[in-house]
Short mmCIF file of the C-alpha atoms (twelve columns), coordinates in Angstrom:
data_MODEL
# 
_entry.id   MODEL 
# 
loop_
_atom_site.group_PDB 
_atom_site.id 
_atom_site.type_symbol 
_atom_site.label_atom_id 
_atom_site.label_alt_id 
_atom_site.label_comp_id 
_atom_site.label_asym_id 
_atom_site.label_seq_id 
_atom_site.Cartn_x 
_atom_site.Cartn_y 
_atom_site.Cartn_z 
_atom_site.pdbx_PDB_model_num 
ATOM 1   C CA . UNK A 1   -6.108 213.376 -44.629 1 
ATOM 2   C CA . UNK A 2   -2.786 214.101 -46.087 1 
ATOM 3   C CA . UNK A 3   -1.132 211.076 -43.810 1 
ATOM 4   C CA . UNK A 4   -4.061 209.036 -45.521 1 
ATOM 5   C CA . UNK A 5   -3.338 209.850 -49.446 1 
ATOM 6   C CA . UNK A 6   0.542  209.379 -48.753 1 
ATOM 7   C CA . UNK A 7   0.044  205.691 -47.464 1 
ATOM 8   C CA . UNK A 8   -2.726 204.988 -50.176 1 
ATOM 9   C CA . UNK A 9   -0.527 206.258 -53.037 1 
ATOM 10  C CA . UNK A 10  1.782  204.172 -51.488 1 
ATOM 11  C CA . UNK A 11  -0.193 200.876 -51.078 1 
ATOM 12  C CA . UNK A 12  -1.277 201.489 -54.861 1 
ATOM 13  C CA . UNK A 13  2.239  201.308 -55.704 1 
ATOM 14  C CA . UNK A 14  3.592  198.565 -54.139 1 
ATOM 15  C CA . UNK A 15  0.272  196.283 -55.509 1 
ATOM 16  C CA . UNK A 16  1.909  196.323 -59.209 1 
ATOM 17  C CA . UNK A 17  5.007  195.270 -58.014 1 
ATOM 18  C CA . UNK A 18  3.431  191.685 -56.118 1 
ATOM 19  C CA . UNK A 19  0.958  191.096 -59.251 1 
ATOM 20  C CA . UNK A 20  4.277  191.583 -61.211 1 
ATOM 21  C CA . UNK A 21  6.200  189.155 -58.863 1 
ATOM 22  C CA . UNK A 22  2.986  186.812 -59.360 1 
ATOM 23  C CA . UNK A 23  2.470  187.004 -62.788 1 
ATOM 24  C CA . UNK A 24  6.238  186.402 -63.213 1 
ATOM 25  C CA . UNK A 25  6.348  183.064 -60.822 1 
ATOM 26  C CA . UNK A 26  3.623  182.035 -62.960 1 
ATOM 27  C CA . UNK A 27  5.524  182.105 -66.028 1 
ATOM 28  C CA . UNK A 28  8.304  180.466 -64.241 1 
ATOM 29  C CA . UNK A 29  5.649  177.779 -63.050 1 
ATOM 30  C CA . UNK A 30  4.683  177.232 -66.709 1 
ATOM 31  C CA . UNK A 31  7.907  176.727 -68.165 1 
ATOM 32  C CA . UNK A 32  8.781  174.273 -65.360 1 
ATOM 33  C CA . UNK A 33  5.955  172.446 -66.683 1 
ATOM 34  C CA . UNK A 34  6.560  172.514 -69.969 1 
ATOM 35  C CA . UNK A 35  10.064 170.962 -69.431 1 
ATOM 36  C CA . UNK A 36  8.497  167.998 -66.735 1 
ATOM 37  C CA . UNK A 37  10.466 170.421 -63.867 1 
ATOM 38  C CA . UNK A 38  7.155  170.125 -62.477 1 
ATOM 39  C CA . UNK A 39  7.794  166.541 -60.854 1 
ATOM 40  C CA . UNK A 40  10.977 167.841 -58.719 1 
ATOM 41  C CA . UNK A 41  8.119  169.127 -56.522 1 
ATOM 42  C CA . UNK A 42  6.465  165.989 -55.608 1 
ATOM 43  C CA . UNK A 43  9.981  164.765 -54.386 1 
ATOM 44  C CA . UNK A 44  9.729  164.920 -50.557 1 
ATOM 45  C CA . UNK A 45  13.627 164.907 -50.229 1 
ATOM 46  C CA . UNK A 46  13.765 168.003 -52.410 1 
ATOM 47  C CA . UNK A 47  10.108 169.288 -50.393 1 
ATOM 48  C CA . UNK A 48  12.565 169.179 -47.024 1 
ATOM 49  C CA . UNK A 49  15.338 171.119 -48.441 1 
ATOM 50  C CA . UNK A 50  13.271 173.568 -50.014 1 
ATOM 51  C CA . UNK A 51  10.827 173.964 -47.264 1 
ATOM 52  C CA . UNK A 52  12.188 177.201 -45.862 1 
ATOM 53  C CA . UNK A 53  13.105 178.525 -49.037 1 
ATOM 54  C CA . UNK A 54  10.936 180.861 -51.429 1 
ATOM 55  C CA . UNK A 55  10.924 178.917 -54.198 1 
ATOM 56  C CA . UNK A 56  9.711  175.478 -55.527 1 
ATOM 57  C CA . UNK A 57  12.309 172.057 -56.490 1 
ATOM 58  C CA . UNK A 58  11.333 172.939 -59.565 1 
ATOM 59  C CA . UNK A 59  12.376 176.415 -59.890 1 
ATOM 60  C CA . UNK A 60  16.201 175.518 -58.828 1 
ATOM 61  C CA . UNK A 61  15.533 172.951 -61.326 1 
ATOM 62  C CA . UNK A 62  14.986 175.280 -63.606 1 
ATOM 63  C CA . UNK A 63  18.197 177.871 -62.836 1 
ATOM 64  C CA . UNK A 64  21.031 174.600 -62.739 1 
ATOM 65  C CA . UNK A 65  19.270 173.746 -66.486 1 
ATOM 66  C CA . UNK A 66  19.418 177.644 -66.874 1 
ATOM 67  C CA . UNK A 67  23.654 177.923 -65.734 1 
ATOM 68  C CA . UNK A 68  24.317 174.544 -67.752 1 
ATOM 69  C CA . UNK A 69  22.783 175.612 -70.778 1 
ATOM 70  C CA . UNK A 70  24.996 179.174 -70.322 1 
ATOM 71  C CA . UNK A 71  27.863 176.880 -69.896 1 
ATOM 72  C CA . UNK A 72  27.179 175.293 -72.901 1 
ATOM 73  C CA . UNK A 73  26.504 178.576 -74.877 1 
ATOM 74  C CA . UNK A 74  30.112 179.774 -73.503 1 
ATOM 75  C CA . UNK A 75  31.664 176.403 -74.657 1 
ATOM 76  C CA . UNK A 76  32.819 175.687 -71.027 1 
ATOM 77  C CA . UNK A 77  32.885 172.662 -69.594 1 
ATOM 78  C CA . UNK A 78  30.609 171.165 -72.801 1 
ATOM 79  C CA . UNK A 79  32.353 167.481 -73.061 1 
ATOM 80  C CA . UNK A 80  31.398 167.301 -69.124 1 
ATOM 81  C CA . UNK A 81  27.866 168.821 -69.553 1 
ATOM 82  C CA . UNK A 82  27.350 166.042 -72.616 1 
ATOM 83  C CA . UNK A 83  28.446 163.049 -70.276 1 
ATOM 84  C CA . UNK A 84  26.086 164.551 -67.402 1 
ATOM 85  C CA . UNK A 85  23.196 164.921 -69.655 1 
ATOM 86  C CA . UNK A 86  24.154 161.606 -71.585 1 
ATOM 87  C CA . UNK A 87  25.448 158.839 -69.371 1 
ATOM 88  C CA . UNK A 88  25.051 160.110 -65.438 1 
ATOM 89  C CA . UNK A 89  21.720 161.257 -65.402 1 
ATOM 90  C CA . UNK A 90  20.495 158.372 -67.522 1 
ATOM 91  C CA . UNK A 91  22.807 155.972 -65.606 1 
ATOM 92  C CA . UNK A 92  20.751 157.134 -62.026 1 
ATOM 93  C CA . UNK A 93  17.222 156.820 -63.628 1 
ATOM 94  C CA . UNK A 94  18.193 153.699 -65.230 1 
ATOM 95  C CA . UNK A 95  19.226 152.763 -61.538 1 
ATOM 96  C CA . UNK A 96  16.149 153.990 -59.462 1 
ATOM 97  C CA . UNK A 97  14.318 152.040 -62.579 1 
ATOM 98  C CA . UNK A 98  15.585 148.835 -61.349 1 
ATOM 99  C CA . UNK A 99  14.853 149.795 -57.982 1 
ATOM 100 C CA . UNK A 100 11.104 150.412 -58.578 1 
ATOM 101 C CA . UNK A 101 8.907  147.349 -58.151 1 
ATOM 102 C CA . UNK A 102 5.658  148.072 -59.125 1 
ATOM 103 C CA . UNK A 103 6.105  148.833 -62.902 1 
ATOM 104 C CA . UNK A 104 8.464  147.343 -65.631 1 
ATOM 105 C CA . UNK A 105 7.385  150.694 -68.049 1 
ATOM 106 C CA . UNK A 106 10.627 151.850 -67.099 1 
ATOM 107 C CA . UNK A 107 12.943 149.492 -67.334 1 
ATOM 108 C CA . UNK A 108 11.923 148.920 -70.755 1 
ATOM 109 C CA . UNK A 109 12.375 152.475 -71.683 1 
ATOM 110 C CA . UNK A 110 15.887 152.759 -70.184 1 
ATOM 111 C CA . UNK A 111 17.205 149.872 -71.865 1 
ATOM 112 C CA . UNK A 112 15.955 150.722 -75.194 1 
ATOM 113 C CA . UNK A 113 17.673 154.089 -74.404 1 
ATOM 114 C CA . UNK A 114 21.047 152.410 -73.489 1 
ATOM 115 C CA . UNK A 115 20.641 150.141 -77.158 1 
ATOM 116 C CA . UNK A 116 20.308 153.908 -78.388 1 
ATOM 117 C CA . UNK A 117 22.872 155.340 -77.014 1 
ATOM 118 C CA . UNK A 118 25.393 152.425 -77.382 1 
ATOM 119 C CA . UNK A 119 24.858 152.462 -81.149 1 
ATOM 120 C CA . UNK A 120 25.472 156.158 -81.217 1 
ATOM 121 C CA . UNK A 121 28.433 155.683 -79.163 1 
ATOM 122 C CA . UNK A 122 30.021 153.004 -81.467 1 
ATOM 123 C CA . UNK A 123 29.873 155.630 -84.550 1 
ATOM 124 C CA . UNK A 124 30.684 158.580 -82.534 1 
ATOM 125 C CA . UNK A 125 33.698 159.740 -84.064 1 
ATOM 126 C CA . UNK A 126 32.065 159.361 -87.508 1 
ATOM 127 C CA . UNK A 127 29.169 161.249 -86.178 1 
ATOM 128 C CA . UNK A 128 31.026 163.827 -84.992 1 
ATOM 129 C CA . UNK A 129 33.695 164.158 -88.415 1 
ATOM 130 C CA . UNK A 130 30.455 164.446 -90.506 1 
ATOM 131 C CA . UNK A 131 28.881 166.927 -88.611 1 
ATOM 132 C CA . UNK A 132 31.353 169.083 -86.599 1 
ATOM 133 C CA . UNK A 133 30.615 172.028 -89.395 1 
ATOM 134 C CA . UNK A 134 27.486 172.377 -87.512 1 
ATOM 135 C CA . UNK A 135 27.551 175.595 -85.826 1 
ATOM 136 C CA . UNK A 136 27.166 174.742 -82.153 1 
ATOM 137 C CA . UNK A 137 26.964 171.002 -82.792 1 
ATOM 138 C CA . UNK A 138 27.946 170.373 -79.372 1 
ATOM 139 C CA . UNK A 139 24.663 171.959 -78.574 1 
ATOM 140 C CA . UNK A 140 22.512 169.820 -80.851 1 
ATOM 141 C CA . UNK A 141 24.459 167.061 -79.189 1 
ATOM 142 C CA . UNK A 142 22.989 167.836 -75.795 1 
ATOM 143 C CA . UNK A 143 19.709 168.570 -76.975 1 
ATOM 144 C CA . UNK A 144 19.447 165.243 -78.990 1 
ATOM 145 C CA . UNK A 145 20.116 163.097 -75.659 1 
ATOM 146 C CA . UNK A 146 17.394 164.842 -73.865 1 
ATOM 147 C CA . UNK A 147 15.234 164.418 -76.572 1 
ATOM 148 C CA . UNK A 148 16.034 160.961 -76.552 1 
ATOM 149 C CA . UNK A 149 15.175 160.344 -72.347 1 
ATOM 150 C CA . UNK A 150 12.652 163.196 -72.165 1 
ATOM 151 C CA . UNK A 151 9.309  162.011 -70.618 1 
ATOM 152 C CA . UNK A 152 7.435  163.878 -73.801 1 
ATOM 153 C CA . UNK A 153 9.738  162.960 -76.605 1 
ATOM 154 C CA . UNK A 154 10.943 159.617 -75.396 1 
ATOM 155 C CA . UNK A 155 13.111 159.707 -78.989 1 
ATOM 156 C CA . UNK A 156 15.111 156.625 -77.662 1 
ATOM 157 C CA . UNK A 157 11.881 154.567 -78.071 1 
ATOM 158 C CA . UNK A 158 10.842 156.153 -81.169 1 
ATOM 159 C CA . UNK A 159 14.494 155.176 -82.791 1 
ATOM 160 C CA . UNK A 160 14.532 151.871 -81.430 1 
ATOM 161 C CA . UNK A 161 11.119 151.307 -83.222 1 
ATOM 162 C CA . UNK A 162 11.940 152.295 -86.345 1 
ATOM 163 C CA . UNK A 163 15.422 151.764 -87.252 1 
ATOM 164 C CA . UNK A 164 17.368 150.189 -84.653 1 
ATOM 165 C CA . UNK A 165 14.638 146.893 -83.560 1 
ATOM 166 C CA . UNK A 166 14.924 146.654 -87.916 1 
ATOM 167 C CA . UNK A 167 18.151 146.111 -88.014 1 
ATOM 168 C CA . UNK A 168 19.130 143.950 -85.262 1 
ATOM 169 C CA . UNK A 169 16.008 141.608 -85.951 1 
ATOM 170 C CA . UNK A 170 17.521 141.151 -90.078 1 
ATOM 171 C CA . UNK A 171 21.058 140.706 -88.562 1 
ATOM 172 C CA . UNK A 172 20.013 139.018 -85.217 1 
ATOM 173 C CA . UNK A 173 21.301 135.616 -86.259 1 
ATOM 174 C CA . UNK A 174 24.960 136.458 -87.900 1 
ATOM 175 C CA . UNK A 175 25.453 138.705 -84.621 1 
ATOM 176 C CA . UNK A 176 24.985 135.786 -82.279 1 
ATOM 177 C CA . UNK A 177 26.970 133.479 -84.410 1 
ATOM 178 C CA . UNK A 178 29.708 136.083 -84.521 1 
ATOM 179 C CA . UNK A 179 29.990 136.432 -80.327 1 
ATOM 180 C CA . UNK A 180 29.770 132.903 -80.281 1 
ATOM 181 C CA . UNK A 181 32.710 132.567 -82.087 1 
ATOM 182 C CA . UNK A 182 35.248 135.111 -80.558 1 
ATOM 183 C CA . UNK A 183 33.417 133.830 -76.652 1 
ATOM 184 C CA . UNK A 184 34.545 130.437 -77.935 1 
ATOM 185 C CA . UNK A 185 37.917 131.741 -79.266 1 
ATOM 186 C CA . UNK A 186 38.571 133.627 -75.649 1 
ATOM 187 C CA . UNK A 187 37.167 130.466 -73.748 1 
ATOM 188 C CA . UNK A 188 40.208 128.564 -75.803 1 
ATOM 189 C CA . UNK A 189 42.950 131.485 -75.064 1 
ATOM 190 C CA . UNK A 190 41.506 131.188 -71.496 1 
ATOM 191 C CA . UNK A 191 42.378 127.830 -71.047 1 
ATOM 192 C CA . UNK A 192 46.146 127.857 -72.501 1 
ATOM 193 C CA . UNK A 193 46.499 130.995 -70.223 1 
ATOM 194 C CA . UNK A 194 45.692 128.663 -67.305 1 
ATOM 195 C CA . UNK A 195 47.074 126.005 -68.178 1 
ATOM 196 C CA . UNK A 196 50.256 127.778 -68.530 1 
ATOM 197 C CA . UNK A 197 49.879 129.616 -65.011 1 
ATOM 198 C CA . UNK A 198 49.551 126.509 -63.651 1 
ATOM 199 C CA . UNK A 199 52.688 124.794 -65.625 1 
ATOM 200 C CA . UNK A 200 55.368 128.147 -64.703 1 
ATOM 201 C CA . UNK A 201 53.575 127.875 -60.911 1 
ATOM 202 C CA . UNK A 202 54.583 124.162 -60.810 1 
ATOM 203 C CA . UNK A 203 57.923 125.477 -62.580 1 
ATOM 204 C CA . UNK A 204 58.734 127.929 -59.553 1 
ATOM 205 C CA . UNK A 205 57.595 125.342 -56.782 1 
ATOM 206 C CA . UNK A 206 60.081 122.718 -58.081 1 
ATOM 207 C CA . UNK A 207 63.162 125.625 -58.384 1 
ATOM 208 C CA . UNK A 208 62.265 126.608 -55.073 1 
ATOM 209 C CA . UNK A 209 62.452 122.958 -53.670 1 
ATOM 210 C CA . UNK A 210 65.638 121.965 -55.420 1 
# 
């Protein structure tokens, strides 16, 4: 009897300690969701390499966004974390965009993201001059790009709407004129330059000769 109440005070204490772990991976679970983690676990590539572990894609998802936003708190490594979160993770969904066949949802919403981010790009010193009393702009730098891409915001579309597809439509015409003239200017320069190759080539084949 006394062997008995030992292991049942002991099975009564270990049960809040799994309904703790469960309750906890739920959270976790919920969060992942919130942020579209969730997805990572329909990827079969990430299902193999994850397969023996204890955890889902999405929660190691969830820790690198965890360490990278740390990084970014601790101002280490932020310029590298902005071009990952800016240009290389765009630049691969932009590519496996272009790969996929069966929809042209996504092309469209990577390229209006690149018209985005090109425009931001152009003014970025100005940007950051104006701003850079922020506290933590680098931060709100990082968070505006994944507001722009994020599958919930999808501020890149929102933008192009209503100020950038404006402004290019009202300028559309003086824009085109204006490459047309420098491409027609280079074209010119282009020419001379061969023409000239050609002339110091002929040059160096006659010296040669003689």
């Amino acid at each position: 009897g006394f062997s008995n109440s030992i292991q049942n005070k002991t099975k009564k204490s270990q049960k809040p300690k799994f309904f703790n772990t469960i309750k906890i991976m739920e959270v976790v679970d919920q969060v992942c969701a919130k942020l579209g983690l969730d997805k990572l676990n329909e990827n079969k590539t990430l299902q193999k390499y994850t397969e023996t572990l204890p955890v889902k894609p999405a929660h190691i998802g969830l820790a690198l966004c965890l360490i990278v936003a740390l990084l970014v708190l601790l101002e280490y490594g932020t310029i590298w974390v902005g071009f990952l979160v800016g240009f290389l993770y765009p630049a691969y969904m932009s590519f496996k965009a272009i790969e996929t066949k069966d929809t042209k949802e996504d092309d469209e919403f990577w390229l209006t993201y690149w018209v985005v981010f090109g425009f931001i790009n152009v003014f970025q010193g100005l940007i950051d001059f104006i701003f850079s009393f922020i506290p933590l702009f680098h931060i709100v730098k990082i968070a505006f790009y994944v507001y722009l891409f994020h599958p919930k915001t999808k501020g890149a579309h929102m933008l192009y709407q209503k100020v950038f597809k404006g402004v290019l439509n009202k300028y559309e015409a003086q824009i085109d004129s204006h490459i047309a003239s420098v491409q027609s200017k280079l074209d010119e320069k282009a020419g001379l330059l061969g023409e000239t190759a050609k002339n110091l080539e002929k040059e160096a084949v006659n010296s040669a000769l003689n």
